[in-house]
C-alpha positions as CSV (number, residue, x, y, z in Angstrom):
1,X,-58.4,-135.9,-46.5
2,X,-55.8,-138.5,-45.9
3,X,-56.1,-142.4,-45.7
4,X,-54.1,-144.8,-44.0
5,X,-53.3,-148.4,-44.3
6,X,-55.3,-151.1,-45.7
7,X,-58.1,-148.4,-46.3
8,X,-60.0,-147.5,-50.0
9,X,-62.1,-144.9,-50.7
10,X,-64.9,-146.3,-52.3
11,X,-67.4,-143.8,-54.6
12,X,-70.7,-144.8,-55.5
13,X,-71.9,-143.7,-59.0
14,X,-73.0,-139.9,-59.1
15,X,-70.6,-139.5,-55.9
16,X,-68.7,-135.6,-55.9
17,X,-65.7,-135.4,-54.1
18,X,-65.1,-131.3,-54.1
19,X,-61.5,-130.8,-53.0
20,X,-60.0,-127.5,-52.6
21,X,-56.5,-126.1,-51.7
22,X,-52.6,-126.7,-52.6
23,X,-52.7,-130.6,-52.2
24,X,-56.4,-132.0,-52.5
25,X,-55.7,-135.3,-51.8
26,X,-52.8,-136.8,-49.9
27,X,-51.9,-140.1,-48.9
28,X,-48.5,-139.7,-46.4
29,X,-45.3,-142.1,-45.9
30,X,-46.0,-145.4,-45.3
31,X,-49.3,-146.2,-46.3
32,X,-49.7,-149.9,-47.8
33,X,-52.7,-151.3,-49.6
34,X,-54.9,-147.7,-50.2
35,X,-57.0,-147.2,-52.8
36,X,-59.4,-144.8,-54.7
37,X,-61.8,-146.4,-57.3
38,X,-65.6,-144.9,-58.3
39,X,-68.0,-145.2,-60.7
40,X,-67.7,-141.7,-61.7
41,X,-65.5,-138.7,-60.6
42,X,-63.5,-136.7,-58.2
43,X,-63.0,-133.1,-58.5
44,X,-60.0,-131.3,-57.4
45,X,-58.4,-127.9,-58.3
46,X,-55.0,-128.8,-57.7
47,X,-53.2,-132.1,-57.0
48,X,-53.8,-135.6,-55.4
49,X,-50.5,-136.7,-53.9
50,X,-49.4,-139.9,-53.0
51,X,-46.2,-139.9,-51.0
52,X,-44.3,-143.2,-50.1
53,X,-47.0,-145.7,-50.7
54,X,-46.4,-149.4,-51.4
55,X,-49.8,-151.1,-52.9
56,X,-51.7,-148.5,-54.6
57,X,-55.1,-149.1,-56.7
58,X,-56.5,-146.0,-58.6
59,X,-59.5,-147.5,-60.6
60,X,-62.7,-146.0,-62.5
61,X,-61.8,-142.2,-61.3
62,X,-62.4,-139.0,-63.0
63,X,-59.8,-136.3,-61.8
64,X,-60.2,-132.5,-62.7
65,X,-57.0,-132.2,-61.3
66,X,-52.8,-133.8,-61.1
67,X,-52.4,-137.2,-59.9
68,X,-49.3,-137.6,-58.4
69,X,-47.1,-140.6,-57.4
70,X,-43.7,-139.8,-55.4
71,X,-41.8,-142.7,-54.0
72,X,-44.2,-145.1,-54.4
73,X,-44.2,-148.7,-55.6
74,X,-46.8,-151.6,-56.8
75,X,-49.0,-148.9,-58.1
76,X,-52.2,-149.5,-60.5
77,X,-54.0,-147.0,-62.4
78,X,-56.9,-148.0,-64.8
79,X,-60.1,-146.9,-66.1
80,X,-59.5,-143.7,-65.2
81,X,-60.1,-139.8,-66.9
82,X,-57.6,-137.2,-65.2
83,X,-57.5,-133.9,-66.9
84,X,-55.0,-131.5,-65.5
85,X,-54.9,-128.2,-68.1
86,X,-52.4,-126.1,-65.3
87,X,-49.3,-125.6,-65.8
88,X,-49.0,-129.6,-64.6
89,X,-49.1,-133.1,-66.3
90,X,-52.1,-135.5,-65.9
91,X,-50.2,-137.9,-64.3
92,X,-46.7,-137.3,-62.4
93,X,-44.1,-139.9,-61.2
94,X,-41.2,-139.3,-59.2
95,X,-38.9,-141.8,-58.1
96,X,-41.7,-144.8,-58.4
97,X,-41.5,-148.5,-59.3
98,X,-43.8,-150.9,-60.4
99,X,-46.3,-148.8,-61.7
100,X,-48.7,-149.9,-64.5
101,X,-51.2,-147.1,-66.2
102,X,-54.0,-148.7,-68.7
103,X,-57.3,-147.8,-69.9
104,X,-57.0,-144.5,-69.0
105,X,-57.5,-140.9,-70.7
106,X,-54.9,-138.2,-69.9
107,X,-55.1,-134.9,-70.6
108,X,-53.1,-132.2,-70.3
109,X,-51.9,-128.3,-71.3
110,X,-48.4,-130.0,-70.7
111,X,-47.1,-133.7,-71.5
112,X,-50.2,-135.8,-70.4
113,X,-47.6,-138.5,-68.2
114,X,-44.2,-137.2,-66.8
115,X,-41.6,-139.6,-65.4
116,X,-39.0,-138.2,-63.0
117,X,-36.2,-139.8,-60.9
118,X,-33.8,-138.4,-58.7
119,X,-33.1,-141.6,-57.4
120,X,-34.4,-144.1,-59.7
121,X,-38.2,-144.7,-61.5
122,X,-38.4,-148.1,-62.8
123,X,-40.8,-150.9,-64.4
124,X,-43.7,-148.6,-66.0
125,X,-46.2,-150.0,-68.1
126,X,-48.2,-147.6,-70.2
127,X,-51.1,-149.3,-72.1
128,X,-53.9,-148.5,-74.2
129,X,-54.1,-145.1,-73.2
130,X,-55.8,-141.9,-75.0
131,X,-53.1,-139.0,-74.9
132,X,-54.9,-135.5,-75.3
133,X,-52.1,-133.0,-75.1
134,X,-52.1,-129.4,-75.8
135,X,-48.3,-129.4,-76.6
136,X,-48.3,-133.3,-78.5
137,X,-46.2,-134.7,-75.8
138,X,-47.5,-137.6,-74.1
139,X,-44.5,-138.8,-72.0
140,X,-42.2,-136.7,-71.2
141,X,-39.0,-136.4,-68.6
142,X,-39.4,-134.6,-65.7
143,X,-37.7,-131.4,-65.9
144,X,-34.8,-131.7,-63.0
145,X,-34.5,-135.4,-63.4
146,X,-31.2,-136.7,-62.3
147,X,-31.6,-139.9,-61.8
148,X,-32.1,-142.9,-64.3
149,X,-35.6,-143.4,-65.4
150,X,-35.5,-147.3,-66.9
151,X,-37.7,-150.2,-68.5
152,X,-40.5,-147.7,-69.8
153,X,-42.8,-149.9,-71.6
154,X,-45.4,-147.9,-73.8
């Protein structure tokens, strides 16, 4: 499934999204103004990737799977539950600015939020979040980080 510009996916309450494969979800290059919000959940087995994306809303969604954010800026997730107990983190940021993640549970077999830059991630907000972590990290660094990850508010 992929969604272009200026388009959300809008879930009613009781809505199941079954998603299946490597990537689940993706959202390519380019994309401006997309969202996902719901009243209840989306079930993935693997990952919902957002590549390049300027303008992104994640609201009120239940994941069963990694959220992940490369490249991408302006980005909001709240009121969400994303549960990822693979080898992956909840939530994954690579190289993103502007992101602000509040209100939302994370859980994880591996640090719940992981920040990673080989260029540069910048201006993240974490707020009143619930951490569940099998390994008690919440945040971590991204294992092949290279570039500089700053102004992490938490």
């Amino acid at each position: 499934m992929q969604l272009l510009t200026g388009v959300e996916l809008r879930l009613t309450k009781d809505a199941i999204v079954l998603l299946s494969g490597e990537i689940s979800f993706l959202i390519e290059r380019g994309q401006d103004n997309v969202g996902i919000t719901s009243e209840d959940r989306v079930l993935g087995r693997n990952t919902v990737h957002m590549h390049g994306c300027n303008g992104v809303i994640v609201s009120g969604v239940t994941f069963y799977c990694m959220l992940s954010l490369d490249s991408c800026n302006n980005v909001r997730v709240d009121g969400c539950r994303i549960e990822s107990y693979s080898r992956h983190p909840a939530v994954g940021l690579v190289d993103c600015a502007d992101v602000m993640i509040s209100g939302c549970s994370l859980r994880s077999g591996h640090g719940a939020l992981c920040l990673c830059a080989y260029r540069l991630c910048e201006n993240i907000i974490i707020s009143g979040n619930y951490f569940g972590v099998a390994d008690a990290r919440a945040i971590v660094p991204g294992p092949s980080t290279a570039g500089p990850v700053r102004r992490v508010f938490a």
